[in-house]
């Protein structure tokens, strides 16, 4: 059911539904100590699946800290089911570990991310599950990129693109292109970055995968800033903000507000408007525990208040 909620954009409604279902499953699993080992394991396995679905929807909502905790509980429930000797789907296990690894990556815990992702990749290859293999490789590329290992990241992404194109997996082609675009930008190859991000954006629009689009628009806006195309950057970010707010993606909303604050602060000279954007971003980042967002926005606000001759959080 999680893919259904994702496809129709009902992320918050889906997350609430799976959270309620997981709560009931948790109660059943914890109260079933007297049942046969097989039925007991089945209860924990069901809980793991519901939590994994909830975690994926939390990622769509940008609530990554809660998603990490939910994926950790899903993994623990899966482990409890597995110890009984229940016949476990290794592909399902690989995908869960990949989701958990991606969550560690988003939180900056790259050692744990790589540990879980490499285990996921090995399991996916063991059972010849191309989808799980692509997912793990994509997240490994992102982890390598975040640590500055761009050659390793590109090797993973080249493999992802090869596998995804072989089976016409459009979502993963788009994901690989967007990650390759980010890496190219960090390498300083702005043209390749722009080409990859635009192709990725076109695929996501074609697929109707709305929750990916604000992040790509954010990246395209940054490239426009680097080219001193400020009106174009503002246009990307205004479109991304409207969509992120519509989807209820708090992290994308906060990040886009910071970007809009930055361009009004540093490039367009609209200081009051910049202050409004920064303040909104800070409030959202504090509410969802987006530590990087809080730090960067406070820094920008400090410079802005100094420029305006005002006393603020600086």
Short mmCIF file of C-alpha atoms in Angstrom, two decimals:
data_model
loop_
_atom_site.label_atom_id
_atom_site.label_comp_id
_atom_site.label_asym_id
_atom_site.label_seq_id
_atom_site.Cartn_x
_atom_site.Cartn_y
_atom_site.Cartn_z
CA UNK A 1 0.00 0.00 0.00
CA UNK A 2 2.91 2.44 0.55
CA UNK A 3 3.51 2.81 -3.24
CA UNK A 4 -0.19 3.73 -3.64
CA UNK A 5 0.04 6.57 -1.12
CA UNK A 6 3.30 7.74 -2.75
CA UNK A 7 1.86 7.71 -6.27
CA UNK A 8 -1.20 9.76 -5.32
CA UNK A 9 0.78 12.15 -3.09
CA UNK A 10 -1.01 11.24 0.17
CA UNK A 11 2.20 11.02 2.18
CA UNK A 12 0.88 12.27 5.50
CA UNK A 13 -2.33 10.25 5.29
CA UNK A 14 -0.35 7.14 4.39
CA UNK A 15 2.16 7.67 7.20
CA UNK A 16 -0.67 8.03 9.72
CA UNK A 17 -2.38 4.88 8.42
CA UNK A 18 0.79 2.79 8.64
CA UNK A 19 1.68 4.25 12.04
CA UNK A 20 -1.72 3.17 13.38
CA UNK A 21 -1.44 -0.28 11.81
CA UNK A 22 2.10 -0.71 13.16
CA UNK A 23 0.91 0.24 16.64
CA UNK A 24 -1.69 -2.50 16.55
CA UNK A 25 0.78 -5.02 15.12
CA UNK A 26 3.31 -4.10 17.81
CA UNK A 27 0.76 -4.80 20.55
CA UNK A 28 -0.15 -8.15 18.99
CA UNK A 29 3.51 -9.18 18.57
CA UNK A 30 4.43 -8.23 22.14
CA UNK A 31 1.41 -10.05 23.59
CA UNK A 32 2.01 -13.26 21.64
CA UNK A 33 4.75 -14.83 23.74
CA UNK A 34 2.53 -17.88 24.34
CA UNK A 35 1.92 -18.66 20.69
CA UNK A 36 3.89 -21.13 18.58
CA UNK A 37 7.32 -19.88 17.43
CA UNK A 38 6.16 -19.71 13.82
CA UNK A 39 3.10 -17.56 14.59
CA UNK A 40 5.16 -15.40 16.94
CA UNK A 41 7.70 -14.81 14.18
CA UNK A 42 4.95 -14.03 11.68
CA UNK A 43 3.71 -11.27 14.00
CA UNK A 44 7.13 -9.61 14.19
CA UNK A 45 7.59 -9.97 10.44
CA UNK A 46 4.25 -8.22 9.83
CA UNK A 47 5.32 -5.40 12.17
CA UNK A 48 8.61 -5.02 10.28
CA UNK A 49 6.79 -4.64 6.95
CA UNK A 50 4.39 -2.02 8.30
CA UNK A 51 7.23 -0.03 9.86
CA UNK A 52 9.23 -0.16 6.62
CA UNK A 53 6.23 1.28 4.74
CA UNK A 54 5.80 3.99 7.38
CA UNK A 55 9.51 4.83 7.16
CA UNK A 56 9.37 5.26 3.39
CA UNK A 57 6.48 7.70 3.71
CA UNK A 58 8.32 9.64 6.43
CA UNK A 59 11.22 10.02 3.98
CA UNK A 60 8.76 11.45 1.44
CA UNK A 61 7.65 13.94 4.11
CA UNK A 62 11.25 14.94 4.82
CA UNK A 63 11.08 13.73 8.45
CA UNK A 64 14.37 11.88 8.26
CA UNK A 65 15.14 11.64 11.98
CA UNK A 66 11.83 9.89 12.67
CA UNK A 67 12.28 7.73 9.56
CA UNK A 68 15.64 6.52 10.90
CA UNK A 69 14.08 5.49 14.23
CA UNK A 70 11.25 3.69 12.42
CA UNK A 71 13.63 1.82 10.10
CA UNK A 72 15.75 0.82 13.12
CA UNK A 73 12.66 -0.64 14.81
CA UNK A 74 11.70 -2.38 11.55
CA UNK A 75 15.15 -3.96 11.36
CA UNK A 76 14.95 -5.11 14.99
CA UNK A 77 11.50 -6.65 14.37
CA UNK A 78 12.82 -8.40 11.26
CA UNK A 79 15.72 -9.83 13.31
CA UNK A 80 13.28 -11.18 15.92
CA UNK A 81 11.29 -12.90 13.18
CA UNK A 82 14.42 -14.37 11.60
CA UNK A 83 15.79 -16.02 14.75
CA UNK A 84 12.93 -18.50 14.78
CA UNK A 85 13.98 -19.93 11.43
CA UNK A 86 11.03 -18.37 9.59
CA UNK A 87 11.52 -18.55 5.83
CA UNK A 88 12.70 -14.97 5.19
CA UNK A 89 12.66 -13.23 1.82
CA UNK A 90 16.29 -12.12 1.38
CA UNK A 91 15.29 -9.51 -1.21
CA UNK A 92 12.97 -7.94 1.36
CA UNK A 93 15.80 -7.99 3.88
CA UNK A 94 18.13 -6.36 1.36
CA UNK A 95 15.65 -3.53 0.73
CA UNK A 96 15.13 -2.91 4.45
CA UNK A 97 18.88 -2.71 5.05
CA UNK A 98 19.18 -0.36 2.07
CA UNK A 99 16.50 1.94 3.52
CA UNK A 100 18.22 1.89 6.90
CA UNK A 101 21.60 2.59 5.30
CA UNK A 102 20.15 5.50 3.33
CA UNK A 103 18.73 6.93 6.56
CA UNK A 104 22.12 6.71 8.28
CA UNK A 105 23.58 8.45 5.23
CA UNK A 106 21.07 11.31 5.47
CA UNK A 107 21.99 11.69 9.13
CA UNK A 108 25.71 11.90 8.33
CA UNK A 109 26.64 8.55 9.90
CA UNK A 110 28.50 7.31 6.84
CA UNK A 111 30.28 4.35 8.47
CA UNK A 112 26.99 2.76 9.54
CA UNK A 113 25.44 3.71 6.21
CA UNK A 114 28.12 1.91 4.21
CA UNK A 115 28.02 -1.10 6.55
CA UNK A 116 24.29 -1.63 6.02
CA UNK A 117 24.39 -0.80 2.31
CA UNK A 118 27.20 -3.23 1.54
CA UNK A 119 25.31 -6.00 3.35
CA UNK A 120 22.19 -5.07 1.38
CA UNK A 121 24.13 -5.15 -1.90
CA UNK A 122 25.59 -8.58 -1.13
CA UNK A 123 22.14 -10.00 -0.33
CA UNK A 124 20.62 -8.47 -3.47
CA UNK A 125 23.30 -10.03 -5.64
CA UNK A 126 22.92 -13.36 -3.84
CA UNK A 127 19.26 -13.58 -4.85
CA UNK A 128 19.67 -11.79 -8.21
CA UNK A 129 17.29 -8.97 -7.23
CA UNK A 130 18.14 -6.16 -9.63
CA UNK A 131 15.84 -3.60 -7.97
CA UNK A 132 17.41 -4.12 -4.54
CA UNK A 133 20.89 -4.03 -6.13
CA UNK A 134 20.15 -0.73 -7.85
CA UNK A 135 18.76 0.77 -4.63
CA UNK A 136 21.82 -0.20 -2.59
CA UNK A 137 24.28 1.02 -5.25
CA UNK A 138 22.44 4.36 -5.50
CA UNK A 139 22.71 4.93 -1.77
CA UNK A 140 26.37 3.82 -1.73
CA UNK A 141 27.04 6.40 -4.43
CA UNK A 142 25.39 9.09 -2.33
CA UNK A 143 27.43 8.07 0.74
CA UNK A 144 30.66 8.16 -1.28
CA UNK A 145 29.73 11.54 -2.72
CA UNK A 146 29.04 13.03 0.72
CA UNK A 147 32.51 11.91 1.84
CA UNK A 148 34.18 13.40 -1.24
CA UNK A 149 34.97 10.03 -2.84
CA UNK A 150 33.67 11.14 -6.23
CA UNK A 151 35.44 8.46 -8.31
CA UNK A 152 33.85 5.73 -6.18
CA UNK A 153 30.48 7.45 -6.38
CA UNK A 154 30.69 7.68 -10.16
CA UNK A 155 31.60 3.98 -10.44
CA UNK A 156 28.50 3.06 -8.44
CA UNK A 157 26.31 5.40 -10.51
CA UNK A 158 27.64 4.06 -13.82
CA UNK A 159 26.65 0.58 -12.63
CA UNK A 160 23.23 1.86 -11.53
CA UNK A 161 22.59 3.47 -14.92
CA UNK A 162 23.67 0.31 -16.74
CA UNK A 163 21.40 -1.93 -14.64
CA UNK A 164 18.48 0.52 -14.68
CA UNK A 165 18.62 1.12 -18.44
CA UNK A 166 18.84 -2.63 -19.09
CA UNK A 167 15.49 -3.15 -17.36
CA UNK A 168 14.05 0.30 -18.28
CA UNK A 169 13.81 1.25 -14.59
CA UNK A 170 12.91 4.92 -15.11
CA UNK A 171 12.77 5.93 -11.42
CA UNK A 172 16.30 4.69 -10.78
CA UNK A 173 17.60 6.18 -14.03
CA UNK A 174 16.26 9.52 -12.77
CA UNK A 175 17.76 9.01 -9.30
CA UNK A 176 21.16 8.11 -10.72
CA UNK A 177 21.13 11.11 -13.04
CA UNK A 178 20.20 13.49 -10.21
CA UNK A 179 23.01 12.13 -8.03
CA UNK A 180 25.45 12.29 -10.94
CA UNK A 181 24.35 15.87 -11.51
CA UNK A 182 25.16 16.75 -7.89
CA UNK A 183 28.56 15.07 -8.12
CA UNK A 184 29.35 16.84 -11.41
CA UNK A 185 28.52 20.17 -9.78
CA UNK A 186 30.92 19.39 -6.92
CA UNK A 187 33.57 18.48 -9.49
CA UNK A 188 33.01 21.87 -11.07
CA UNK A 189 31.46 20.53 -14.29
CA UNK A 190 28.43 22.82 -14.35
CA UNK A 191 27.36 21.89 -17.89
CA UNK A 192 27.23 18.15 -17.16
CA UNK A 193 25.49 18.83 -13.84
CA UNK A 194 22.82 20.89 -15.58
CA UNK A 195 22.31 18.27 -18.29
CA UNK A 196 21.94 15.40 -15.79
CA UNK A 197 19.59 17.32 -13.49
CA UNK A 198 17.36 18.47 -16.35
CA UNK A 199 17.09 14.93 -17.71
CA UNK A 200 16.30 13.64 -14.23
CA UNK A 201 13.66 16.33 -13.73
CA UNK A 202 12.03 15.47 -17.05
CA UNK A 203 11.77 11.80 -16.08
CA UNK A 204 10.29 12.58 -12.66
CA UNK A 205 7.73 14.89 -14.27
CA UNK A 206 6.88 12.15 -16.77
CA UNK A 207 6.47 9.63 -13.92
CA UNK A 208 4.47 12.05 -11.78
CA UNK A 209 6.90 11.47 -8.91
CA UNK A 210 6.28 14.83 -7.28
CA UNK A 211 8.23 14.44 -4.04
CA UNK A 212 11.60 14.25 -5.85
CA UNK A 213 11.04 17.40 -7.88
CA UNK A 214 11.60 20.12 -5.21
CA UNK A 215 15.10 18.82 -4.47
CA UNK A 216 16.07 18.81 -8.14
CA UNK A 217 14.67 22.33 -8.55
CA UNK A 218 16.78 23.35 -5.54
CA UNK A 219 19.90 21.98 -7.23
CA UNK A 220 19.06 23.63 -10.58
CA UNK A 221 18.59 26.91 -8.74
CA UNK A 222 22.07 26.63 -7.24
CA UNK A 223 23.52 26.03 -10.71
CA UNK A 224 21.68 29.12 -11.96
CA UNK A 225 23.21 31.14 -9.10
CA UNK A 226 26.67 29.95 -10.13
CA UNK A 227 25.93 31.25 -13.64
CA UNK A 228 24.59 34.53 -12.18
CA UNK A 229 21.12 33.81 -13.57
CA UNK A 230 19.31 35.08 -10.50
CA UNK A 231 15.81 35.39 -11.90
CA UNK A 232 16.01 31.83 -13.19
CA UNK A 233 17.21 30.58 -9.79
CA UNK A 234 14.39 32.39 -8.00
CA UNK A 235 11.89 30.87 -10.44
CA UNK A 236 13.15 27.33 -9.76
CA UNK A 237 12.96 27.87 -6.01
CA UNK A 238 9.53 29.46 -6.02
CA UNK A 239 8.20 26.49 -8.01
CA UNK A 240 9.95 24.07 -5.66
CA UNK A 241 8.62 25.82 -2.56
CA UNK A 242 5.02 25.71 -3.76
CA UNK A 243 5.29 21.99 -4.52
CA UNK A 244 7.11 21.12 -1.27
CA UNK A 245 4.44 22.94 0.75
CA UNK A 246 1.68 21.19 -1.19
CA UNK A 247 3.28 17.80 -0.50
CA UNK A 248 3.94 18.57 3.18
CA UNK A 249 7.68 17.95 2.71
CA UNK A 250 9.01 19.94 5.66
CA UNK A 251 12.71 19.48 4.95
CA UNK A 252 12.44 20.48 1.29
CA UNK A 253 10.30 23.44 2.34
CA UNK A 254 12.90 24.60 4.89
CA UNK A 255 15.81 24.17 2.47
CA UNK A 256 14.02 26.04 -0.32
CA UNK A 257 13.07 28.89 2.02
CA UNK A 258 16.74 29.20 2.99
CA UNK A 259 17.73 29.34 -0.68
CA UNK A 260 15.12 32.02 -1.39
CA UNK A 261 16.40 33.94 1.62
CA UNK A 262 19.95 33.64 0.35
CA UNK A 263 19.22 34.98 -3.14
CA UNK A 264 17.22 37.91 -1.79
CA UNK A 265 19.95 38.58 0.78
CA UNK A 266 23.07 38.26 -1.36
CA UNK A 267 21.97 38.82 -4.95
CA UNK A 268 18.68 40.69 -5.20
CA UNK A 269 19.09 43.07 -2.25
CA UNK A 270 15.59 42.41 -0.82
CA UNK A 271 16.66 42.24 2.82
CA UNK A 272 13.24 42.27 4.46
CA UNK A 273 12.07 39.52 2.14
CA UNK A 274 15.23 37.54 2.91
CA UNK A 275 14.55 37.94 6.63
CA UNK A 276 11.02 36.53 6.20
CA UNK A 277 12.27 33.51 4.27
CA UNK A 278 15.08 32.78 6.75
CA UNK A 279 12.77 33.11 9.73
CA UNK A 280 10.21 30.71 8.25
CA UNK A 281 12.98 28.24 7.37
CA UNK A 282 14.46 28.38 10.88
CA UNK A 283 11.09 27.71 12.50
CA UNK A 284 10.47 24.63 10.34
CA UNK A 285 14.02 23.29 10.76
CA UNK A 286 13.79 23.60 14.55
CA UNK A 287 10.40 21.88 14.56
CA UNK A 288 11.59 18.82 12.59
CA UNK A 289 15.09 18.59 14.10
CA UNK A 290 16.86 19.52 10.84
CA UNK A 291 20.19 20.39 12.47
CA UNK A 292 22.05 21.38 9.32
CA UNK A 293 19.14 23.60 8.33
CA UNK A 294 19.12 25.30 11.73
CA UNK A 295 22.88 25.93 11.63
CA UNK A 296 23.01 27.30 8.09
CA UNK A 297 19.92 29.50 8.55
CA UNK A 298 21.19 30.96 11.84
CA UNK A 299 24.47 31.79 10.12
CA UNK A 300 22.67 33.53 7.27
CA UNK A 301 20.39 35.40 9.68
CA UNK A 302 23.39 36.54 11.69
CA UNK A 303 25.00 38.11 8.63
CA UNK A 304 21.68 39.60 7.54
CA UNK A 305 20.96 41.23 10.92
CA UNK A 306 24.48 42.67 10.99
CA UNK A 307 23.95 44.11 7.51
CA UNK A 308 20.60 45.60 8.53
CA UNK A 309 21.99 46.95 11.80
CA UNK A 310 19.48 44.96 13.83
CA UNK A 311 19.84 42.72 16.87
CA UNK A 312 18.81 39.14 16.21
CA UNK A 313 19.84 35.54 16.79
CA UNK A 314 23.42 36.32 15.67
#
